[in-house]
XYZ file of C-alpha atoms in Angstrom:
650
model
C 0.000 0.000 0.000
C 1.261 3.354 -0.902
C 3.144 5.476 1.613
C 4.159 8.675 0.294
C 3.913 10.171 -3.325
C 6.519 9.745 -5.870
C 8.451 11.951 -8.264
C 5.978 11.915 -10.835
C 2.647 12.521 -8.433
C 4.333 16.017 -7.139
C 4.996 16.745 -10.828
C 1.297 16.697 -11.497
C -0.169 17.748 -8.604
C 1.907 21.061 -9.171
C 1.191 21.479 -12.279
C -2.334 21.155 -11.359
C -1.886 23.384 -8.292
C -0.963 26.600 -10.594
C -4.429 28.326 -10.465
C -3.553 28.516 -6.160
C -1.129 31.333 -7.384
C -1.911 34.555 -5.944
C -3.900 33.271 -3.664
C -3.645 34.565 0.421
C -2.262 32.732 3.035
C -4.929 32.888 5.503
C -3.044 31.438 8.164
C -0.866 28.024 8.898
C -1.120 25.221 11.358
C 1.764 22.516 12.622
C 0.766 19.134 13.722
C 3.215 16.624 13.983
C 5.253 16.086 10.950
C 2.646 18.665 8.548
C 1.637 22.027 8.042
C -1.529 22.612 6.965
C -1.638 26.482 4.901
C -5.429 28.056 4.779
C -6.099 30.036 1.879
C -7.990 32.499 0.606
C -8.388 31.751 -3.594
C -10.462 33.160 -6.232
C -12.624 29.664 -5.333
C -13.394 30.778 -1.918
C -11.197 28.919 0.938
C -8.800 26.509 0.332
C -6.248 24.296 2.635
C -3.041 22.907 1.250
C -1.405 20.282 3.299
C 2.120 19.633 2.844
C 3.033 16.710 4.830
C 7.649 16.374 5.381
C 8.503 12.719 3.731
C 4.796 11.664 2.491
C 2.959 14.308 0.700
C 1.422 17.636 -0.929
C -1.764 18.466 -2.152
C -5.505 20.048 -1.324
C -7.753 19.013 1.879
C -10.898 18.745 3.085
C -9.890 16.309 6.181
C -8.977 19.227 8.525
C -8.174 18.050 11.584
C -8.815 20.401 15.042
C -5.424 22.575 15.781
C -3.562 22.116 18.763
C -4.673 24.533 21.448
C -0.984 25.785 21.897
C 0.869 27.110 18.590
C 4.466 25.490 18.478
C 7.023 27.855 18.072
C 7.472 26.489 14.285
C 3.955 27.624 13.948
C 4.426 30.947 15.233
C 7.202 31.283 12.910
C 5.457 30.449 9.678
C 2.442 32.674 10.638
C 5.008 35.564 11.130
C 6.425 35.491 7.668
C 3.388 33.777 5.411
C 0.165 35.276 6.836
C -1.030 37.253 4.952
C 1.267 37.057 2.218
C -0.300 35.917 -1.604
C 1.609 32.474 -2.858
C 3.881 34.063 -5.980
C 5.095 30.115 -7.563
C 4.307 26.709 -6.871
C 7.235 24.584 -7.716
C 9.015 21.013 -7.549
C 12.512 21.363 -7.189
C 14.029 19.443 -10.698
C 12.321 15.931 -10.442
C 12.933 15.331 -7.121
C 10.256 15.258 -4.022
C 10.840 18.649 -3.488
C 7.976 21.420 -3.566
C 8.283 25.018 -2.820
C 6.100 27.563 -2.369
C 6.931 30.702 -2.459
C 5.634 33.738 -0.517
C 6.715 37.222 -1.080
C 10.209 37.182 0.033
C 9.826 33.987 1.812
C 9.889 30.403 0.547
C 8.725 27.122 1.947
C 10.450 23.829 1.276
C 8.617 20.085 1.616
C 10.903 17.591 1.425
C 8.882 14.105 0.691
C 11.748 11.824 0.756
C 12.396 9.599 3.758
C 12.230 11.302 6.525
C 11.460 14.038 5.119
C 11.386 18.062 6.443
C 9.599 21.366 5.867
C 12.074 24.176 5.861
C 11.452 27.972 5.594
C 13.852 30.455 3.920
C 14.112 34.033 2.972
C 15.132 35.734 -0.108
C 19.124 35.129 0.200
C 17.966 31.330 0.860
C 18.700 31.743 4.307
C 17.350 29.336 6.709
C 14.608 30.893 8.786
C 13.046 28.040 10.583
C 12.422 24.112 10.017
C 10.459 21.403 11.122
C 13.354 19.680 12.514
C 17.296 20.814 12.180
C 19.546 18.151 10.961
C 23.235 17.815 9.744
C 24.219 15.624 6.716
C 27.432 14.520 5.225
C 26.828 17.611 2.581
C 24.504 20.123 3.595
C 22.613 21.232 7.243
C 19.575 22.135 8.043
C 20.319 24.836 10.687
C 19.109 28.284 11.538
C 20.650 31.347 9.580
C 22.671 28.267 7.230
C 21.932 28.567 3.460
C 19.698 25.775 2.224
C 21.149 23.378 -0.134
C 19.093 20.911 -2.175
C 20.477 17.323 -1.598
C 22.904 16.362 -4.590
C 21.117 16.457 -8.352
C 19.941 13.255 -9.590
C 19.604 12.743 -13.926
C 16.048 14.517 -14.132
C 14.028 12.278 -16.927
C 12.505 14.926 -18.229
C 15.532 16.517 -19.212
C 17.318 13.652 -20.159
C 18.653 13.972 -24.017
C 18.382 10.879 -26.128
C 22.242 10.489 -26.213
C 22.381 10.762 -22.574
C 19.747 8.554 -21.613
C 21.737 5.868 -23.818
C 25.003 6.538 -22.214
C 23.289 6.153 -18.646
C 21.891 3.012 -19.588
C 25.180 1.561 -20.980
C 26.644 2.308 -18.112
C 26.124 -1.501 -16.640
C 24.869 -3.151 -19.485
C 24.032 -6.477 -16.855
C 21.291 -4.721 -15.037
C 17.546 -5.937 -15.928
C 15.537 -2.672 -17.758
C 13.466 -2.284 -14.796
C 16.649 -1.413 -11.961
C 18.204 0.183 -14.644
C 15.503 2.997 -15.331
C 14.526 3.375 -11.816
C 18.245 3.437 -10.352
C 20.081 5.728 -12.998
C 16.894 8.159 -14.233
C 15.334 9.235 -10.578
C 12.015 7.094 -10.560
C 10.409 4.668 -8.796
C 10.341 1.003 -9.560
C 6.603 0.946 -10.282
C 7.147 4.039 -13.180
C 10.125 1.801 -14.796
C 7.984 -1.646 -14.706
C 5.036 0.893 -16.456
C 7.828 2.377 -19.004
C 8.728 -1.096 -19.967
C 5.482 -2.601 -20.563
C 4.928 0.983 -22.626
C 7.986 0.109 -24.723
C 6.729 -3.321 -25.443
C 9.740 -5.368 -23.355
C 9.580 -7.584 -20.036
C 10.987 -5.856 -17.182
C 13.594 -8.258 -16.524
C 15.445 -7.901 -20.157
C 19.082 -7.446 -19.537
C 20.015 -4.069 -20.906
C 22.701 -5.627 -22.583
C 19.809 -7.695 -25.190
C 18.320 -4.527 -26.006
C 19.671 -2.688 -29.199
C 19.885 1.519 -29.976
C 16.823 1.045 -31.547
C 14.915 -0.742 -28.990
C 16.429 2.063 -26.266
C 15.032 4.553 -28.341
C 11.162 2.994 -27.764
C 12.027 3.037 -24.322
C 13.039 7.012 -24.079
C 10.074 7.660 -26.087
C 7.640 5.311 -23.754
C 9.136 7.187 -20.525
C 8.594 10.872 -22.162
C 4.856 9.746 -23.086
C 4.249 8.526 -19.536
C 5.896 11.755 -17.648
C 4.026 13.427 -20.012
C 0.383 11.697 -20.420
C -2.572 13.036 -19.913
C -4.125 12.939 -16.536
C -6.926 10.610 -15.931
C -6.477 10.429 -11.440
C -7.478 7.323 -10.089
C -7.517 5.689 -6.847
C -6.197 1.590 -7.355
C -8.060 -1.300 -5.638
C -6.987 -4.454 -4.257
C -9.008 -6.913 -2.841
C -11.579 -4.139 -2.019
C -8.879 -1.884 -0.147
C -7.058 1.180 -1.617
C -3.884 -0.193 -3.170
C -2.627 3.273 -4.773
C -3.237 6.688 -6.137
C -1.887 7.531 -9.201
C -2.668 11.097 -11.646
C -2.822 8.326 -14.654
C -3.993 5.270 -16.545
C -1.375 2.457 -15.439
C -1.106 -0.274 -17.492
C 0.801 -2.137 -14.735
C -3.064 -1.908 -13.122
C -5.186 -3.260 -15.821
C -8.179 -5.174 -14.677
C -7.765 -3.941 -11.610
C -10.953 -1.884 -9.793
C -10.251 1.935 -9.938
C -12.424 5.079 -8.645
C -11.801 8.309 -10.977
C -11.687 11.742 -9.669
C -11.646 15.314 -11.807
C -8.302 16.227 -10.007
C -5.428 14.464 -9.026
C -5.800 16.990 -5.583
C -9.414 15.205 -4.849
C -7.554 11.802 -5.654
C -4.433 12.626 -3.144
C -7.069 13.478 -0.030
C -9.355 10.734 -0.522
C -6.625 8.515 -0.587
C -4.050 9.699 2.279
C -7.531 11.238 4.390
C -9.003 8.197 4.600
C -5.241 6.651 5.463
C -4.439 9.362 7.959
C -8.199 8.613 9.393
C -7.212 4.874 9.854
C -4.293 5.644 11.526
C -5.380 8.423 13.922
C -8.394 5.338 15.001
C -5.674 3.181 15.679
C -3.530 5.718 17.450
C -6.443 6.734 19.645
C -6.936 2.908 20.378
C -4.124 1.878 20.753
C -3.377 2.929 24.615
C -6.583 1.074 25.126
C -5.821 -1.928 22.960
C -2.539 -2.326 25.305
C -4.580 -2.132 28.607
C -6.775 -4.774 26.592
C -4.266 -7.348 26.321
C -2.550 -6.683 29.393
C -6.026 -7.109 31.549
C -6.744 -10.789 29.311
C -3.285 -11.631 30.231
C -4.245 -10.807 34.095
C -7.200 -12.642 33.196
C -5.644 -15.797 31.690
C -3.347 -16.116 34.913
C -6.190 -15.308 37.481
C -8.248 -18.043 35.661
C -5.239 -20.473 35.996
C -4.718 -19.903 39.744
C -8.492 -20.687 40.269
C -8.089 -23.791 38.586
C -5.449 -24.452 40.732
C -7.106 -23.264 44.231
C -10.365 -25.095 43.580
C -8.192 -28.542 42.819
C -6.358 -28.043 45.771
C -9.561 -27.211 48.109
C -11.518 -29.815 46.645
C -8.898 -32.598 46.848
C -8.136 -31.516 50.602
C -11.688 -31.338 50.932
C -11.684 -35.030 49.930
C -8.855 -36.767 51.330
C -10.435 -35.465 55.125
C -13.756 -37.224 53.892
C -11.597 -40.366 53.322
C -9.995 -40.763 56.176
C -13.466 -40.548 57.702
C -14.900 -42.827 55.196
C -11.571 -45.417 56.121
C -11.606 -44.410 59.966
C -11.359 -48.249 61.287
C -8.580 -49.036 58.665
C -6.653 -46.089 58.734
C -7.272 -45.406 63.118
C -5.918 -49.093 63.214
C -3.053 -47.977 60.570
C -2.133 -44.962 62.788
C -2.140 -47.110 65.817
C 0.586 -49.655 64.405
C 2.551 -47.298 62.442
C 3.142 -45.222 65.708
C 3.931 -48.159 67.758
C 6.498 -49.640 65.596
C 8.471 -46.342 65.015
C 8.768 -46.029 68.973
C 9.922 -49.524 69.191
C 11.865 -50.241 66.524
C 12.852 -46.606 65.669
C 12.158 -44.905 62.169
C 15.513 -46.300 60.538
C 14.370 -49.721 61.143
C 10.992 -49.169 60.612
C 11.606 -47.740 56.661
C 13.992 -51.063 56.545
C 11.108 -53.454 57.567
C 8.324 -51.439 55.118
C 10.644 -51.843 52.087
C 11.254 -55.870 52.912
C 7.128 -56.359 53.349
C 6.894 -54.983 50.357
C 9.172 -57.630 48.375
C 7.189 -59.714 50.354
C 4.207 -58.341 49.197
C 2.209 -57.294 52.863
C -0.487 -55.754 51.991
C 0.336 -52.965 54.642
C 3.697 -52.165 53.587
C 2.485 -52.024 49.722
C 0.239 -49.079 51.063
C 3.075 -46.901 52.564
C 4.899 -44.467 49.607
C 6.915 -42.385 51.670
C 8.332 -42.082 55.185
C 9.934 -38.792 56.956
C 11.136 -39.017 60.375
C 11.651 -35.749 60.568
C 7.905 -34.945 59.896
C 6.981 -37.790 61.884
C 4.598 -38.863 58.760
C 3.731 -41.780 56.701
C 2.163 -41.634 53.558
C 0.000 -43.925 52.422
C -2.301 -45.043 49.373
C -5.764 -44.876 50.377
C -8.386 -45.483 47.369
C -5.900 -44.129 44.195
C -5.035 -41.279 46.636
C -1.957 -40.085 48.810
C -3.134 -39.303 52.105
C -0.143 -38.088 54.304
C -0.859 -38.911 58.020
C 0.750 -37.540 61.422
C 1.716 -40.219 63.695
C 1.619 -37.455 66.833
C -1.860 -36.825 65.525
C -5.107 -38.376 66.494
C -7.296 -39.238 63.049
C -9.865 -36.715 63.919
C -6.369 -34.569 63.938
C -5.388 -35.322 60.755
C -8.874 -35.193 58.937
C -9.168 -31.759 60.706
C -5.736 -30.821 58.904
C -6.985 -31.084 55.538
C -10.176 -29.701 56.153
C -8.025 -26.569 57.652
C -6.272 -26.652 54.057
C -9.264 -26.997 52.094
C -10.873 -24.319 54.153
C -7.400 -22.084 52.791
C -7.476 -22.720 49.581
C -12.033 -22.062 50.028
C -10.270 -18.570 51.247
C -7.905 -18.297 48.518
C -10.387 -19.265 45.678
C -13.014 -16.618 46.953
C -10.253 -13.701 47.274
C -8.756 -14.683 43.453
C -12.744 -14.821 41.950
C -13.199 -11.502 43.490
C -10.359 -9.841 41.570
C -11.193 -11.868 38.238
C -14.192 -10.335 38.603
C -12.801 -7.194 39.046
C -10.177 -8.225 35.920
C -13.514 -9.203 34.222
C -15.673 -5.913 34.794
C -12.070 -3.784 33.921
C -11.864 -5.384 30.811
C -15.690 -5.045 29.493
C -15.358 -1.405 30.838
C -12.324 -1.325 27.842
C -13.893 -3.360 25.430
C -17.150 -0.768 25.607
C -14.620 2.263 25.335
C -13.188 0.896 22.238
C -16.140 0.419 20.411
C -17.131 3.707 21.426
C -14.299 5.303 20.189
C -14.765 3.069 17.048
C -18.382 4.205 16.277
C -17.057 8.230 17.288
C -14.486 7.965 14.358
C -17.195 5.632 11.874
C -20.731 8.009 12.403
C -18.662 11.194 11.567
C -19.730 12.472 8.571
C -17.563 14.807 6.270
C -19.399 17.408 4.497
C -17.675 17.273 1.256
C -15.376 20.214 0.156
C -16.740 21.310 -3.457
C -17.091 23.951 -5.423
C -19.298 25.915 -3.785
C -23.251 26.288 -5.989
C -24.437 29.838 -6.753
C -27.051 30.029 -4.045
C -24.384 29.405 -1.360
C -22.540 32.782 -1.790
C -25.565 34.170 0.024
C -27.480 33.450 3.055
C -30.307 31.097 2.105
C -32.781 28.141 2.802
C -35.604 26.320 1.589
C -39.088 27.008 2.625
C -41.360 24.450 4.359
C -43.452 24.812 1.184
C -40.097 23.924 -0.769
C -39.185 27.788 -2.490
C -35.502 29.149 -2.298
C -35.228 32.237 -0.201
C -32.098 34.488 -0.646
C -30.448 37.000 1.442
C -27.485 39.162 1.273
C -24.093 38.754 3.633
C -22.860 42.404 3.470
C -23.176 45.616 0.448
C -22.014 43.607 -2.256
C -23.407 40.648 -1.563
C -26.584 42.546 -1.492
C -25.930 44.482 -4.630
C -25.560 41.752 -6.738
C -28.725 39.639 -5.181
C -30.943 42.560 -6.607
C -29.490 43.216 -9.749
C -28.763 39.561 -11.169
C -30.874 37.271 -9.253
C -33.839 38.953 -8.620
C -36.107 38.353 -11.639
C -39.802 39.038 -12.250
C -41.433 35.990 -10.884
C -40.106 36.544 -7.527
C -41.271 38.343 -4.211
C -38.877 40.745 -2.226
C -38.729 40.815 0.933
C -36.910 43.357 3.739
C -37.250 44.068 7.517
C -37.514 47.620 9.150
C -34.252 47.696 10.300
C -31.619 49.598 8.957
C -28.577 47.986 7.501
C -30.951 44.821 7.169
C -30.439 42.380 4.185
C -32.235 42.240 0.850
C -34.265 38.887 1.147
C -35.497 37.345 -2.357
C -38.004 34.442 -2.562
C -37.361 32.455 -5.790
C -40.010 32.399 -7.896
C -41.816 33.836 -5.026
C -45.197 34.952 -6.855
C -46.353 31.559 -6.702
C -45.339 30.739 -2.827
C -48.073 30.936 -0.139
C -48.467 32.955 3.166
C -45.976 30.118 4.938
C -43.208 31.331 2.828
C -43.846 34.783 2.503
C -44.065 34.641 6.639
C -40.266 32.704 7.091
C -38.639 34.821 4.701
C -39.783 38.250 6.227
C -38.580 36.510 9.592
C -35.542 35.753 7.661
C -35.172 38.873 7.254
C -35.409 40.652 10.570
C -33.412 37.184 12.460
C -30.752 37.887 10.290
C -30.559 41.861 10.824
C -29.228 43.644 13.659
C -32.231 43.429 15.603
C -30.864 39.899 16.556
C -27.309 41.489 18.009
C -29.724 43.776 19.689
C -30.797 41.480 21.807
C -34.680 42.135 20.045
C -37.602 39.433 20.183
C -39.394 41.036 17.635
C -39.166 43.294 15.204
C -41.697 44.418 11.645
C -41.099 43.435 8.145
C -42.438 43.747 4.429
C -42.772 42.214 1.401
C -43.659 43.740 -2.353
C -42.620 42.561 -6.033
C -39.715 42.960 -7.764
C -40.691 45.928 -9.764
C -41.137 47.936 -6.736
C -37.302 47.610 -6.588
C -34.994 50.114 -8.114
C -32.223 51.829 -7.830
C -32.997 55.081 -8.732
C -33.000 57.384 -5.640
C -34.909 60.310 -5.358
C -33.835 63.854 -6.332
C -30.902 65.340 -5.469
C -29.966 61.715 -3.062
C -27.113 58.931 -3.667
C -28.033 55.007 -3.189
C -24.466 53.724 -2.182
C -23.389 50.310 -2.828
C -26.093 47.240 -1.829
C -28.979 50.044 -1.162
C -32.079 50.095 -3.156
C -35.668 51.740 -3.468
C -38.952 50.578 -2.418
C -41.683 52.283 -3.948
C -45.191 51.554 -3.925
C -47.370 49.368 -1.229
C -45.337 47.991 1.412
C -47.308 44.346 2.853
C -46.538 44.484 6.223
C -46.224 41.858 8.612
C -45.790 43.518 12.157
C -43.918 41.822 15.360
C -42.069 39.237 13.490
C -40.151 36.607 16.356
C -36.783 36.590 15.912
C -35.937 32.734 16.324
C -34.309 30.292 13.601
C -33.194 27.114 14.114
C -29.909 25.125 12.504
C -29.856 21.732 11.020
C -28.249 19.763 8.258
C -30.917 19.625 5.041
C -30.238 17.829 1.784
C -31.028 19.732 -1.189
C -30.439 18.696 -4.598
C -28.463 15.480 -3.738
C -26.210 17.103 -1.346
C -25.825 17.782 2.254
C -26.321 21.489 3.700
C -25.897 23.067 7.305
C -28.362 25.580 7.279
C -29.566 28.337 9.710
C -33.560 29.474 8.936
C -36.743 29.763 10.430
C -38.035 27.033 12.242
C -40.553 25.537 10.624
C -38.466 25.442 7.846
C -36.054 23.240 8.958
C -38.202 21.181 10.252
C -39.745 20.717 7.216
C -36.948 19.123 6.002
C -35.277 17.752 9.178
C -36.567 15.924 12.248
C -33.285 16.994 14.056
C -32.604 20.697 14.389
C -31.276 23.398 16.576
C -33.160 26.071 17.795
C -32.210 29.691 18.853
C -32.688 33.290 19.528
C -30.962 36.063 21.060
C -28.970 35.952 24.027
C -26.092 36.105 26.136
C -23.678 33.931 24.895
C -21.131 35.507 22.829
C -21.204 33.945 19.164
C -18.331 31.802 19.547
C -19.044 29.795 22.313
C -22.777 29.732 20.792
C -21.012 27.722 17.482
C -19.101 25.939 19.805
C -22.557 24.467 21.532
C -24.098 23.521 18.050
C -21.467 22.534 16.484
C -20.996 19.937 19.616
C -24.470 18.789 19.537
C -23.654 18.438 15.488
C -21.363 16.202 15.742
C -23.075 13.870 18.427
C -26.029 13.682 15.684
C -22.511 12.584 13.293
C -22.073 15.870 11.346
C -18.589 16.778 11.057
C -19.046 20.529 10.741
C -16.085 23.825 10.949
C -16.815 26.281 12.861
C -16.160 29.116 10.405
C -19.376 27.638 8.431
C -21.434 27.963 11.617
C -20.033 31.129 11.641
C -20.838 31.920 8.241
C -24.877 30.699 8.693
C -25.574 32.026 12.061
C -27.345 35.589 12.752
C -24.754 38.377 13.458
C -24.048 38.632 17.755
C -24.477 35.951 20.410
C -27.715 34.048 21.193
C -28.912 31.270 23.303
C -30.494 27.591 22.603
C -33.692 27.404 23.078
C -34.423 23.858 21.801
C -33.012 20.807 20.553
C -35.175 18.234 19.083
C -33.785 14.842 18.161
């Protein structure tokens, strides 16, 4: 599976990168071993990752920045924010990019290790990811930055040198020789050669001029191809991600994207997803194993505690069950030890039993020091004291099996515990499984026309429009207001324009939500208002003409004629995620017409809370419902000022 992008994946994915140029850097973010860059393009946002020793492209997988800026951090915001990106570049053919800012340029390095180093305009070191020293160059503060050593750049490559590289060692199969003299991967050379029409393995030696020739002009086609991006499948998982058509990966299932950018996130987000599942699991999968090995010895030493109660336990019944035979036993062993002493005693047992007396046959083992003989009683040893009455000695395993009774209880109760511990684990991983599964990402696209305004859909289905700011405004009236549609405004000033689509034909519902719309979303809200009065009238009522001797600035318009007014408007809306022509939408709108179209919602009005930690709220509760969801499009949606929540249904 595919680590890191090669040579020929940063040459395309710059190439395609070009229309970033003069873009603004918003601002930057460090975690770990990548820099994510936020920018501000002609598109609307953007964020390029550039990732030291893996890769480089466009995301939508933005991950949450740490809550303390490392000092590398600081440093790139210092000299990039708010600078405009002047060149996108890969250094030669290497897995180098740079991107240059003003006077300032950054450096990815995706090979190995890999680094991301910052330098000024005299190619001075400014700051780096991490500072190393190599047998030719250093990556220290205030040092000049020196690429690593040139390799032969393909691309480049003349005809007359690519034969002299390859002649070089004429013994090496096609494949090593194109990837280890012309800077590529092995994958590239096994494509080039089944381009060329030769097996990989051909000796270079085999191959004439001629046949050399097909081979420079298979490699130029391929660095050169057109780009077709596609994500490779194996056995149902992602394999690689390539910018395009391998014929190395014929017949093999492939998922096609319009840039190689989209192709690159899917690919190394979904990757980078994995991983950060396992890394957030993975403390827990080691107190896992550790508690089922606790587990797997506690179970073994109650195996071994009940055996040894319950054969105590037994042998103490025995000697009751035997108490004639073995009272009698006792009785005689006793006796002859005192008489004859234990030395002769051991000598007599061992000659009975060559003899074969029954008695002696029973003893197995004698110790004078213990003052015990051991005996076979029904296919078990029972050990008896000969200083000991029988009800002594019965009593003496009971007082062992009553031990081991103690023992056994004490090791159940921390199995138990061992037991509970682990379920208490097992629950938190699956928890932590379903968090990272149910999280929905709300697909970065290019954004539709509607959405460069404030809008939503009616509960009688209509599109309702409203301006952000003076432009915004300006252009709502003049190119998207057309005949067939009502107007709408509140009696506030600096309120938005608000334009129901094809509004003529919409009923008293819609006409209501959008006048609502339009006072919510005026400052009457960051007044801290409950109500406020609003109007609607037809599009020719609209103009821009001001009267005599007056100037309409930029976003204002004229109403003349009959104003329909609808007095003491609430100012309340409600946020929820809608799907509207196939996609998925976080939108902020009256109530009813969310829930016209969601039976989970949000609702609010104004209050206290400061707008922030009002996003913060929903955008919590969002994600609970499995809506992954930035705050800057809460932001974006939400009424200007703070609020409260009222409400939250589902």
């Amino acid at each position: 599976m595919k680590e890191e992008m090669s040579s020929v994946d940063i040459r395309y994915v710059v190439r395609e990168l070009q229309w970033l140029v003069g873009s603004r850097v918003d601002k930057v973010y460090h975690d770990g071993d990548e820099i994510r860059i936020k920018l501000r393009t002609k598109e609307g946002r953007a964020d390029l990752i550039l990732q030291a020793g893996k890769r480089f492209h466009l995301t939508s997988y933005v991950k949450e920045a740490p809550k303390q800026p490392s000092s590398f951090t600081m440093l790139l915001r210092k000299h990039l924010s708010g600078g405009f990106i002047d060149a996108i570049e890969q250094h030669q053919f290497d897995r180098i990019v740079k991107i240059r800012v003003g006077d300032y340029t950054l450096i990815g390095e995706l090979f190995r290790r890999g680094n991301i180093v910052l330098v000024d305009s005299e190619n001075r070191i400014v700051a780096a990811l991490r500072y190393e020293e190599y047998k030719d160059r250093a990556i220290k503060p205030k040092a000049e930055y020196k690429f690593p050593p040139a390799r032969e750049n393909p691309l480049e490559v003349s005809f007359e040198r690519f034969l002299e590289l390859m002649r070089e060692d004429e013994n090496l199969e096609l494949v090593r020789a194109l990837a280890r003299k012309l800077n590529m991967g092995g994958m590239y050379a096994e494509e080039i050669s089944i381009r060329a029409g030769f097996e990989k393995t051909t000796p270079v030696r085999e191959l004439s001029d001629e046949d050399l020739r097909k081979v420079y002009e298979a490699m130029m086609g391929t660095f050169n191809d057109e780009p077709r991006p596609n994500i490779v499948y194996k056995d149902g998982n992602m394999h690689d991600v390539v910018p395009i058509e391998l014929k190395i990966y014929e017949g093999l299932e492939k998922r096609y994207f319009k840039t190689f950018s989209e192709a690159l996130d899917e690919y190394f987000g979904k990757l980078t997803i994995e991983k950060a599942k396992i890394e957030k699991t993975r403390k827990l999968e080691s107190k896992k194993k550790q508690l089922l090995a606790t587990l797997r010895k506690q179970e073994e030493m109650l195996k071994g505690f009940e055996k040894a109660m319950n054969e105590n336990q037994e042998i103490g019944d025995l000697i009751y069950a035997n108490y004639a035979m073995v009272e009698r036993l006792l009785d005689e062993f006793r006796k002859a030890t005192e008489k004859l002493g234990w030395e002769e005693f051991k000598r007599r047992i061992e000659a009975g039993k060559k003899e074969g007396n029954k008695v002696a046959l029973m003893v197995k083992a004698i110790d004078p020091k213990e003052k015990t003989v051991t005996i076979e009683l029904e296919g078990r040893k029972v050990k008896l004291y000969l200083n000991k009455s029988i009800g002594e000695n019965a009593e003496l395993y009971y007082e062992k099996a009553k031990k081991f009774r103690h023992k056994y209880e004490g090791a159940l109760k921390a199995y138990e515990d061992t037991r509970r511990k682990l379920d208490e684990v097992e629950k938190l991983i699956e928890e932590e499984m379903k968090k990272e599964l149910n999280v929905k990402r709300i697909e970065r696209r290019k954004k539709k026309w509607f959405e460069k305004f404030r809008w939503f859909i009616s509960s009688e289905g209509f599109l309702v429009l409203a301006g952000k700011d003076a432009s915004t405004n300006e252009t709502l009236i003049k190119k998207h207001m057309s005949d067939n549609d009502l107007y709408c405004h509140a009696d506030v000033y600096g309120a938005p324009h608000v334009v129901i689509k094809d509004g003529q034909k919409a009923g008293e519902k819609t006409i209501f939500e959008a006048c609502q719309f339009a006072v919510s979303m005026s400052r009457a809200w960051s007044q801290g208002l409950y109500g406020a009065d609003a109007y609607w009238a037809y599009p020719n009522q609209v103009t821009k003409q001001a009267p005599s001797g007056e100037y309409l600035g930029k976003g204002a318009f004229m109403v003349y004629g009959k104003r329909n007014w609808l007095r003491g408007l609430p100012l309340k809306l409600a946020v929820g995620v809608i799907n509207y022509e196939g996609e998925d939408y976080v939108v902020c709108a009256p109530v009813d017409a969310i829930k016209a179209h969601t039976s989970k919602y949000i609702v609010i009005r104004p209050g206290r809370l400061k707008k922030g930690e009002l996003v913060k709220k929903i955008r919590g509760i969002l994600e609970k419902w499995g809506y992954k969801v930035r705050e800057e499009d809460l932001n974006a949606i939400l009424p200007p000022g703070g609020g409260e929540i009222v409400e939250v249904v589902g």
